[in-house]
Coordinates of N, CA and C in Angstrom, one line a residue:
M88 N -2.1 87.0 -23.3 CA -0.8 87.5 -22.3 C 0.1 88.4 -22.7
R89 N 0.2 89.3 -22.4 CA 1.1 90.7 -22.6 C 2.2 90.3 -21.4
I90 N 3.7 90.3 -21.6 CA 5.0 90.0 -20.8 C 6.1 91.2 -21.4
A91 N 6.0 91.6 -20.2 CA 7.0 92.7 -20.6 C 8.8 92.3 -20.3
L92 N 9.5 92.8 -21.2 CA 11.2 91.8 -21.2 C 12.0 93.0 -21.1
I93 N 12.4 93.5 -19.7 CA 13.7 94.5 -19.4 C 14.6 94.2 -19.3
H94 N 15.7 95.0 -20.4 CA 17.2 93.8 -20.3 C 18.0 95.0 -19.9
A95 N 19.0 94.9 -19.6 CA 20.0 95.5 -19.5 C 21.6 95.1 -20.1
L96 N 21.5 94.1 -21.4 CA 22.3 93.8 -21.8 C 21.9 93.4 -23.4
R97 N 22.3 93.9 -24.2 CA 21.8 93.7 -25.8 C 21.9 91.8 -26.7
H98 N 22.2 91.6 -25.6 CA 22.9 89.6 -26.1 C 21.3 89.2 -25.1
S99 N 20.7 90.1 -24.6 CA 19.9 88.9 -23.3 C 18.5 88.8 -24.7
P100 N 18.3 89.6 -25.2 CA 16.2 89.1 -26.2 C 16.6 87.9 -26.6
P101 N 17.7 87.7 -27.6 CA 17.2 85.9 -27.8 C 16.9 85.1 -27.4
P102 N 17.6 84.7 -26.2 CA 18.0 83.6 -25.2 C 16.4 83.3 -24.7
I103 N 16.0 84.5 -24.0 CA 14.3 84.9 -23.4 C 13.4 84.4 -24.8
E104 N 13.7 85.2 -25.8 CA 12.5 84.7 -26.6 C 12.1 83.4 -27.1
A105 N 13.6 82.5 -27.3 CA 13.7 80.9 -27.7 C 13.0 80.4 -26.9
A106 N 13.1 81.0 -25.2 CA 12.3 80.1 -24.4 C 11.0 80.5 -23.9
F107 N 10.7 81.5 -24.4 CA 9.3 81.9 -24.8 C 8.7 80.6 -25.9
A108 N 9.6 80.8 -27.3 CA 9.1 79.8 -28.1 C 8.8 78.6 -28.0
R109 N 9.9 78.2 -26.8 CA 9.4 76.4 -26.8 C 8.3 76.3 -25.9
A110 N 8.4 77.3 -24.6 CA 7.2 76.7 -23.5 C 6.4 77.5 -23.5
W111 N 6.1 78.1 -23.8 CA 4.8 79.3 -23.9 C 4.9 80.5 -25.2
P112 N 4.4 79.8 -26.5 CA 4.6 80.2 -27.5 C 3.4 81.5 -28.1
E113 N 2.3 81.3 -27.0 CA 1.4 82.6 -26.7 C 1.2 83.6 -26.9
A114 N 2.2 84.0 -25.2 CA 2.4 85.4 -25.0 C 3.2 85.8 -25.6
V115 N 2.5 87.3 -25.5 CA 3.1 88.6 -26.5 C 4.0 89.5 -25.7
L116 N 5.1 89.4 -26.3 CA 6.4 90.1 -25.8 C 7.0 91.3 -26.3
M117 N 7.3 92.2 -25.5 CA 7.4 93.5 -25.7 C 9.0 93.5 -24.7
N118 N 9.8 94.1 -25.7 CA 11.1 94.1 -24.9 C 11.8 95.5 -25.4
L119 N 12.1 96.1 -23.7 CA 12.9 97.3 -23.3 C 14.1 97.3 -22.9
L120 N 15.4 97.6 -23.9 CA 16.4 97.2 -23.6 C 17.2 99.0 -23.3
D121 N 18.0 98.6 -21.6 CA 18.9 99.8 -21.7 C 20.3 99.2 -21.5
D122 N 21.0 99.3 -22.3 CA 22.6 99.1 -22.0 C 23.4 99.4 -21.5
S123 N 22.9 100.7 -21.0 CA 23.5 101.6 -20.3 C 23.5 100.9 -18.5
L124 N 22.3 100.5 -18.6 CA 22.4 100.4 -17.1 C 23.7 99.3 -16.6
S125 N 24.1 98.1 -17.5 CA 24.9 97.1 -17.4 C 26.4 98.3 -17.4
A126 N 26.5 99.0 -18.2 CA 27.9 99.7 -18.2 C 27.8 100.6 -17.5
D127 N 27.3 100.9 -16.3 CA 26.7 102.1 -15.9 C 27.5 102.0 -14.4
L128 N 26.4 100.1 -14.1 CA 26.9 99.2 -13.3 C 28.6 98.9 -13.2
A129 N 29.0 98.4 -13.6 CA 30.5 98.0 -14.4 C 31.6 99.1 -13.6
R130 N 30.9 100.2 -14.5 CA 31.7 101.4 -14.2 C 31.8 102.1 -12.6
T131 N 31.1 102.2 -12.1 CA 30.6 102.8 -10.4 C 31.0 101.4 -9.5
G132 N 30.2 100.4 -9.7 CA 30.7 99.3 -9.3 C 29.1 99.4 -7.7
R133 N 28.7 100.2 -7.7 CA 27.2 99.9 -6.9 C 26.1 100.6 -7.7
L134 N 24.9 100.1 -7.0 CA 23.5 100.3 -6.9 C 23.3 101.4 -5.8
D135 N 23.3 102.9 -6.8 CA 22.8 103.9 -6.1 C 21.1 104.2 -6.1
Q136 N 20.5 105.3 -5.5 CA 19.2 105.8 -5.9 C 19.0 106.2 -7.3
A137 N 20.2 107.0 -7.9 CA 19.6 106.5 -9.2 C 19.3 105.9 -10.0
M138 N 20.0 104.6 -9.7 CA 20.0 103.3 -10.5 C 18.5 102.9 -10.1
G139 N 18.2 102.9 -9.0 CA 16.5 102.0 -8.8 C 15.9 103.5 -9.1
E140 N 15.5 104.6 -9.2 CA 14.8 105.6 -9.7 C 14.9 105.0 -11.6
R141 N 15.9 104.6 -12.8 CA 16.4 104.3 -13.5 C 14.7 102.9 -13.9
F142 N 15.3 102.0 -12.8 CA 14.3 101.1 -13.1 C 13.0 101.5 -12.7
L143 N 12.9 101.9 -11.7 CA 11.2 102.0 -11.4 C 10.4 102.8 -12.7
T144 N 11.3 104.0 -13.4 CA 10.8 104.5 -14.5 C 10.2 103.5 -16.0
L145 N 11.6 102.7 -15.8 CA 11.3 101.8 -16.7 C 10.0 100.4 -16.3
A146 N 9.7 100.0 -15.5 CA 8.7 99.4 -15.0 C 7.3 100.1 -15.1
R147 N 7.5 101.1 -15.1 CA 6.4 102.5 -14.9 C 5.9 102.4 -16.5
Y148 N 6.8 102.2 -17.2 CA 6.5 102.9 -18.9 C 5.9 101.2 -19.5
A149 N 6.9 100.0 -18.9 CA 5.7 98.4 -19.1 C 4.7 98.2 -18.5
A150 N 4.5 99.0 -17.4 CA 2.6 98.7 -17.1 C 2.2 99.8 -17.6
G151 N 2.0 100.5 -17.9 CA 1.7 101.4 -19.0 C 1.2 101.2 -20.0
T152 N 2.1 100.2 -20.7 CA 1.4 99.7 -22.2 C 0.5 98.6 -21.7
G153 N 0.1 98.1 -20.9 CA -0.5 97.3 -20.5 C -0.6 95.5 -20.3
A154 N 1.0 95.7 -19.8 CA 2.1 94.3 -19.7 C 1.2 93.5 -18.5
D155 N 1.3 92.4 -18.6 CA 0.7 91.6 -17.0 C 1.9 90.7 -16.4
G156 N 2.4 90.8 -16.8 CA 4.1 90.4 -16.0 C 4.9 91.1 -16.6
I157 N 5.9 91.6 -15.9 CA 7.8 92.0 -16.4 C 8.6 91.0 -15.6
L158 N 9.3 91.2 -16.6 CA 10.5 90.0 -16.5 C 11.8 91.2 -16.4
F159 N 13.3 91.0 -15.5 CA 13.6 91.0 -16.1 C 15.0 90.2 -16.3
T160 N 15.6 91.1 -17.1 CA 16.9 89.7 -17.7 C 18.0 90.0 -17.3
C161 N 18.4 90.8 -16.4 CA 19.6 91.0 -16.3 C 20.2 90.4 -14.9
S162 N 21.5 90.4 -14.2 CA 21.1 89.8 -12.9 C 21.7 89.8 -11.9
A163 N 22.2 91.2 -12.0 CA 22.9 91.7 -11.4 C 22.4 93.3 -10.9
F164 N 20.6 93.1 -10.9 CA 20.3 94.2 -10.3 C 19.3 94.1 -9.0
G165 N 19.1 93.3 -8.2 CA 18.5 92.7 -7.4 C 17.9 93.1 -6.8
P166 N 18.0 94.1 -6.1 CA 17.7 95.0 -4.9 C 16.6 96.2 -5.7
C167 N 17.5 96.9 -7.1 CA 16.3 97.1 -8.0 C 15.6 97.1 -8.5
I168 N 15.3 95.6 -8.9 CA 14.3 95.0 -9.3 C 12.8 94.4 -7.9
E169 N 13.0 94.5 -6.7 CA 12.7 94.1 -5.8 C 12.0 95.5 -5.7
A170 N 12.6 96.5 -5.3 CA 11.7 97.9 -5.5 C 11.0 98.1 -6.1
V171 N 10.7 97.5 -7.5 CA 9.7 97.7 -9.0 C 8.8 97.1 -8.2
A172 N 9.0 95.5 -8.0 CA 8.0 94.3 -7.2 C 7.1 95.1 -6.5
A173 N 7.0 95.7 -5.3 CA 6.7 96.2 -4.4 C 6.2 97.5 -4.8
A174 N 6.9 98.5 -6.0 CA 5.9 99.3 -6.5 C 4.5 99.0 -7.7
Q175 N 4.8 97.5 -7.9 CA 3.5 97.8 -9.5 C 3.1 96.1 -9.2
A176 N 3.0 95.9 -7.6 CA 2.2 94.5 -7.0 C 0.4 95.4 -7.3
P177 N 0.0 94.2 -8.0 CA 0.1 92.8 -7.9 C 0.2 92.1 -9.2
I178 N 1.0 93.1 -10.3 CA 1.1 92.8 -11.3 C 2.9 91.6 -11.2
P179 N 2.8 90.2 -11.6 CA 4.1 89.6 -11.3 C 5.2 90.2 -11.8
V180 N 6.5 90.8 -11.3 CA 7.5 91.1 -11.5 C 8.6 90.2 -11.2
L181 N 9.3 89.6 -11.8 CA 10.4 88.1 -11.7 C 11.7 88.8 -11.8
K182 N 12.6 88.7 -10.7 CA 14.2 88.8 -10.9 C 14.4 87.9 -11.9
P183 N 15.5 88.0 -12.9 CA 15.7 87.4 -13.7 C 16.5 85.8 -13.1
N184 N 16.7 85.8 -12.4 CA 17.1 84.4 -11.4 C 16.3 83.2 -10.3
E185 N 15.3 84.8 -10.1 CA 14.7 84.0 -9.4 C 14.4 82.3 -9.7
A186 N 13.4 82.2 -10.6 CA 12.8 81.2 -10.3 C 14.2 79.3 -11.7
M187 N 15.0 80.2 -11.7 CA 16.3 79.3 -11.9 C 16.9 78.9 -10.2
I188 N 17.0 79.8 -9.2 CA 17.6 79.4 -8.1 C 16.3 78.3 -7.2
E189 N 15.2 78.5 -7.5 CA 14.1 77.5 -7.0 C 14.3 76.3 -7.5
E190 N 14.4 76.0 -8.9 CA 14.6 74.5 -9.5 C 16.0 74.4 -9.3
A191 N 16.9 75.2 -9.6 CA 18.5 74.7 -9.1 C 19.1 74.1 -7.7
V192 N 18.3 74.6 -6.4 CA 18.2 74.4 -5.1 C 17.5 73.0 -5.1
A193 N 16.2 72.7 -5.4 CA 15.1 71.5 -5.1 C 16.5 70.4 -5.9
A194 N 16.7 70.7 -7.0 CA 17.4 69.8 -8.0 C 18.6 69.2 -7.0
A195 N 19.3 70.3 -6.6 CA 20.7 70.4 -5.7 C 20.3 69.1 -4.4
R196 N 19.0 69.5 -3.5 CA 19.1 68.7 -2.2 C 18.7 67.7 -3.0
A197 N 17.8 67.6 -3.5 CA 17.7 66.1 -4.3 C 18.8 64.8 -4.6
A198 N 19.9 65.9 -5.3 CA 20.8 65.5 -5.8 C 22.4 64.7 -4.6
A199 N 21.9 65.2 -3.1 CA 23.0 65.8 -2.2 C 22.6 64.7 -1.7
G200 N 21.7 63.9 -1.1 CA 20.8 62.8 -0.6 C 21.3 63.2 0.9
G201 N 20.7 64.2 1.3 CA 21.1 64.4 2.9 C 21.9 65.5 3.3
R202 N 23.4 65.7 2.5 CA 24.4 66.3 2.7 C 24.2 67.5 2.0
R203 N 25.5 68.5 2.5 CA 25.0 70.0 2.4 C 25.2 70.6 1.0
P204 N 24.0 70.7 0.2 CA 24.4 70.7 -1.5 C 25.4 71.9 -1.7
R205 N 25.5 71.9 -2.8 CA 26.9 72.6 -4.0 C 26.2 73.1 -5.1
I206 N 25.8 73.7 -5.2 CA 25.9 74.3 -6.8 C 26.7 75.3 -7.3
G207 N 27.1 74.8 -8.4 CA 28.5 75.8 -9.0 C 27.3 77.2 -9.9
L208 N 27.7 78.5 -9.3 CA 27.0 79.5 -10.4 C 27.8 80.7 -10.8
V209 N 27.8 80.1 -12.0 CA 28.2 80.5 -13.2 C 27.8 81.8 -13.7
A210 N 29.1 83.4 -14.0 CA 28.6 84.3 -14.9 C 29.5 85.0 -15.3
S211 N 29.5 85.3 -17.0 CA 29.9 86.2 -17.8 C 29.8 87.6 -17.3
F212 N 29.0 88.0 -16.3 CA 29.2 89.6 -15.7 C 29.2 89.7 -14.2
A213 N 30.6 90.4 -14.1 CA 31.5 89.6 -12.9 C 30.4 89.9 -11.8
P214 N 29.6 91.2 -11.9 CA 29.2 91.7 -10.7 C 27.9 90.9 -10.4
T215 N 27.6 90.3 -11.3 CA 26.4 88.8 -11.1 C 27.0 88.2 -9.4
L216 N 28.1 87.9 -9.2 CA 28.6 87.4 -8.0 C 28.1 88.1 -6.9
D217 N 28.4 89.1 -7.2 CA 28.5 89.9 -5.6 C 26.6 89.9 -5.5
S218 N 26.0 90.6 -5.9 CA 24.3 90.9 -5.9 C 23.5 89.1 -5.9
M219 N 23.9 88.0 -6.5 CA 23.0 87.4 -6.7 C 23.4 86.2 -5.6
P220 N 24.7 85.9 -5.0 CA 24.3 84.3 -3.7 C 23.4 84.6 -2.7
P221 N 23.0 86.0 -2.0 CA 22.0 86.7 -1.3 C 20.8 86.0 -1.4
E222 N 20.5 85.5 -2.8 CA 19.5 85.0 -3.1 C 18.9 83.9 -2.6
F223 N 20.3 83.2 -2.6 CA 19.9 81.7 -2.7 C 20.0 81.4 -0.9
P224 N 19.3 80.1 -0.9 CA 18.8 79.6 1.0 C 20.4 79.5 1.4
A225 N 20.6 79.2 2.9 CA 21.7 79.5 3.2 C 21.9 78.0 3.8
D226 N 21.0 77.3 3.6 CA 21.4 75.8 3.6 C 22.2 75.4 2.6
V227 N 22.7 76.2 1.2 CA 23.3 75.9 0.1 C 24.7 76.7 0.1
D228 N 25.8 75.6 -0.2 CA 26.9 76.5 -0.2 C 27.2 76.6 -2.0
L229 N 27.4 77.5 -2.5 CA 27.6 78.5 -3.9 C 29.1 78.3 -4.2
V230 N 29.1 77.7 -5.4 CA 31.4 77.6 -5.8 C 31.0 78.6 -6.7
P231 N 31.0 80.0 -6.8 CA 31.2 80.9 -8.0 C 32.4 80.8 -9.4
C232 N 32.2 80.8 -9.8 CA 32.5 80.7 -10.8 C 32.5 82.0 -12.5
V233 N 33.6 82.9 -13.0 CA 33.5 84.0 -13.5 C 34.1 83.2 -14.8
A234 N 33.0 83.6 -16.3 CA 33.5 82.6 -17.5 C 34.0 83.6 -17.9
E235 N 35.6 84.1 -17.7 CA 36.5 85.3 -17.8 C 36.7 85.1 -19.6
G236 N 36.2 86.7 -20.2 CA 36.2 86.6 -21.4 C 35.3 86.2 -22.5
S237 N 34.1 85.8 -22.0 CA 33.0 84.8 -22.7 C 32.1 86.2 -23.3
L238 N 32.0 86.5 -21.9 CA 30.8 88.1 -22.9 C 31.3 89.4 -23.8
A239 N 33.1 89.0 -23.7 CA 33.8 89.9 -24.4 C 33.5 89.3 -25.3
A240 N 33.8 88.4 -25.9 CA 33.8 87.5 -26.9 C 32.2 87.7 -27.5
L241 N 31.4 87.1 -27.2 CA 29.9 87.5 -27.1 C 29.9 88.8 -28.1
D242 N 30.2 89.7 -27.2 CA 30.2 91.3 -27.6 C 31.3 91.6 -29.0
A243 N 32.0 90.4 -29.3 CA 32.6 91.0 -30.8 C 31.7 89.8 -31.8
G244 N 30.8 88.9 -31.1 CA 30.4 88.4 -32.0 C 30.4 86.9 -32.3
D245 N 31.3 87.0 -31.6 CA 31.7 85.4 -31.4 C 31.2 84.5 -30.8
G246 N 30.1 84.1 -30.9 CA 29.5 83.0 -30.5 C 30.1 81.9 -29.6
A247 N 30.9 80.9 -30.8 CA 31.7 79.5 -30.6 C 32.5 80.4 -29.4
A248 N 33.2 81.1 -29.5 CA 33.9 81.5 -28.3 C 33.3 81.8 -27.3
H249 N 32.6 82.3 -26.9 CA 31.4 82.4 -25.5 C 31.4 81.5 -25.1
D250 N 30.8 80.4 -25.8 CA 30.9 79.3 -25.7 C 31.9 78.0 -24.9
R251 N 32.8 78.4 -25.4 CA 34.0 77.2 -25.4 C 34.6 77.9 -24.2
L252 N 34.7 79.5 -24.1 CA 35.4 79.8 -22.8 C 34.3 79.4 -21.8
A253 N 33.1 79.6 -21.6 CA 31.9 78.7 -20.6 C 32.7 77.7 -19.8
G254 N 33.0 76.7 -21.2 CA 33.1 75.5 -20.5 C 34.5 74.9 -20.3
E255 N 34.6 76.0 -20.7 CA 36.2 75.7 -20.2 C 36.3 76.2 -18.4
A256 N 36.1 77.3 -18.5 CA 35.8 78.3 -17.3 C 34.9 76.9 -15.9
T257 N 34.1 76.5 -16.9 CA 33.3 75.5 -15.5 C 34.2 73.9 -15.5
Q258 N 35.2 73.6 -16.2 CA 35.6 72.9 -15.6 C 35.6 72.3 -14.4
R259 N 36.4 72.9 -13.4 CA 36.2 73.1 -12.3 C 35.0 72.5 -11.4
L260 N 34.0 72.7 -11.7 CA 32.5 72.6 -10.9 C 32.2 71.6 -11.0
T261 N 32.8 70.2 -10.9 CA 32.5 68.8 -11.6 C 32.0 68.2 -9.9
D262 N 32.3 68.6 -9.0 CA 32.1 68.1 -7.6 C 30.5 68.8 -7.0
C263 N 29.8 69.9 -8.2 CA 29.2 70.4 -7.9 C 28.1 69.2 -7.8
D264 N 26.8 69.9 -7.5 CA 25.4 69.0 -7.5 C 25.0 69.4 -9.0
V265 N 24.9 70.3 -8.9 CA 24.4 71.0 -9.8 C 24.7 72.4 -10.8
V266 N 24.4 72.8 -11.9 CA 25.2 74.0 -11.8 C 24.1 75.1 -12.2
A267 N 24.5 76.8 -12.1 CA 23.2 77.2 -12.6 C 24.0 78.5 -13.3
L268 N 23.8 79.3 -14.4 CA 24.1 80.1 -15.3 C 23.2 81.6 -15.1
A269 N 23.8 82.1 -14.6 CA 23.2 83.9 -14.1 C 22.9 84.4 -15.2
Q270 N 23.6 84.8 -16.4 CA 23.2 85.9 -17.3 C 21.9 85.0 -18.2
F271 N 20.9 85.4 -18.7 CA 20.3 85.4 -19.6 C 21.3 85.0 -20.9
S272 N 22.2 85.6 -21.8 CA 23.3 85.5 -22.7 C 23.6 84.4 -22.3
L273 N 24.1 84.1 -21.1 CA 24.5 82.1 -20.9 C 24.0 81.2 -21.3
A274 N 22.8 81.3 -21.5 CA 22.2 80.1 -21.7 C 22.2 78.8 -22.6
R275 N 22.9 79.8 -23.9 CA 23.4 79.5 -25.2 C 24.5 78.5 -25.3
A276 N 25.3 78.9 -23.7 CA 26.5 77.6 -23.5 C 25.7 76.4 -22.7
A277 N 24.3 76.4 -22.1 CA 24.4 75.3 -21.5 C 25.3 74.2 -22.0
E278 N 24.5 73.2 -22.8 CA 25.3 72.4 -23.6 C 26.8 72.1 -23.7
A279 N 27.6 73.5 -23.6 CA 29.3 73.5 -23.1 C 29.6 72.9 -21.9
V280 N 28.2 73.8 -20.9 CA 29.3 73.4 -19.5 C 28.5 72.0 -18.7
A281 N 27.2 71.7 -19.7 CA 27.0 70.5 -19.2 C 28.0 69.7 -19.7
A282 N 28.4 69.5 -20.6 CA 29.8 68.1 -21.4 C 31.1 68.8 -20.6
A283 N 31.2 69.7 -20.1 CA 32.4 70.6 -18.9 C 32.4 69.7 -17.9
T284 N 31.1 69.2 -16.9 CA 31.0 68.9 -15.5 C 30.5 68.1 -15.5
G285 N 29.2 67.4 -16.8 CA 28.9 66.3 -16.3 C 27.7 66.2 -15.4
R286 N 27.5 67.5 -15.1 CA 26.1 68.1 -14.2 C 25.0 68.7 -15.0
T287 N 23.8 68.4 -14.4 CA 22.7 69.3 -14.4 C 22.6 70.5 -14.6
V288 N 22.3 71.9 -16.1 CA 22.8 72.7 -16.0 C 20.9 73.2 -16.2
F289 N 21.1 74.7 -15.5 CA 20.3 75.0 -15.5 C 19.9 76.7 -16.0
T290 N 19.0 76.8 -16.7 CA 19.7 78.3 -17.2 C 18.3 78.9 -16.8
T291 N 18.5 80.4 -16.3 CA 17.4 81.4 -16.3 C 16.5 82.1 -17.1
P292 N 16.1 81.6 -18.4 CA 15.1 82.3 -19.4 C 14.4 80.7 -19.4
D293 N 14.7 79.7 -19.0 CA 13.5 78.7 -19.1 C 12.5 78.5 -18.3
S294 N 13.7 78.9 -16.5 CA 13.2 78.7 -15.4 C 12.3 80.1 -15.4
A295 N 12.4 80.8 -15.8 CA 11.9 81.9 -15.7 C 10.3 81.8 -16.6
V296 N 10.2 81.7 -17.7 CA 9.1 81.2 -18.3 C 8.1 79.9 -17.8
R297 N 8.8 79.0 -17.7 CA 7.8 78.1 -16.6 C 7.3 78.7 -15.3
K298 N 7.9 80.0 -14.3 CA 7.2 80.6 -13.5 C 6.6 81.4 -14.2
L299 N 7.0 82.1 -15.3 CA 5.5 83.3 -15.4 C 3.9 82.8 -15.5
R300 N 4.3 81.7 -16.5 CA 3.5 80.9 -17.1 C 2.7 80.8 -15.7
R301 N 3.4 79.4 -14.9 CA 2.6 78.9 -13.8 C 1.7 80.7 -13.2
L302 N 2.6 81.6 -13.2 CA 1.9 82.3 -11.7 C 0.6 83.4 -12.8
L303 N 0.4 83.1 -14.1 CA -0.7 84.1 -14.7 C -1.5 83.2 -15.4
G304 N -1.6 81.8 -15.5 CA -2.2 80.8 -15.7 C -1.9 81.1 -17.4
G305 N -1.3 81.1 -17.7 CA -0.6 81.2 -19.0 C -1.4 79.4 -19.4

């Protein structure tokens, strides 16, 4: 089974590759990286038609290589990925966060015991907190949290500082039922966040691999 992984951040390949190694080592992976996507979104602050066309072009290339499924790994481009999913059907096309949202919502509802669930949503790339919340169901309360400086630390090669900053930023999420980490690159900080919050932490890579494998019968 061939899976195309399309990245907008250069830190995204290692965590998703590690998740596949843990949960679906038989899958054949291919990586497409365009880190100008995230840089351009951060600069313009909007998802315009030109950005959408770039995503469609990447997906056409991936499909042309024989990919059985496509997984995008940056959480700030939801509408662009939805357009790709429509264009590439019936090939499964996953947003990076959709599987994690499903798992986190189910766990939060179970933990809430009948009251309104609360999910801490943590991002190291701030625009994600604009694009991602509408993907959650309306009966869930989100507590957004930016891990300030963590992505810059990772850009500088300081993974330990990235994890520490993520843990420090999430200390205020202790009244949430669960915590969801929005970026693939944030997955490496899951243990630090769990220690800081005392809550179950969901990561995008592990949830995405489980869903893709289920969809494709791997």
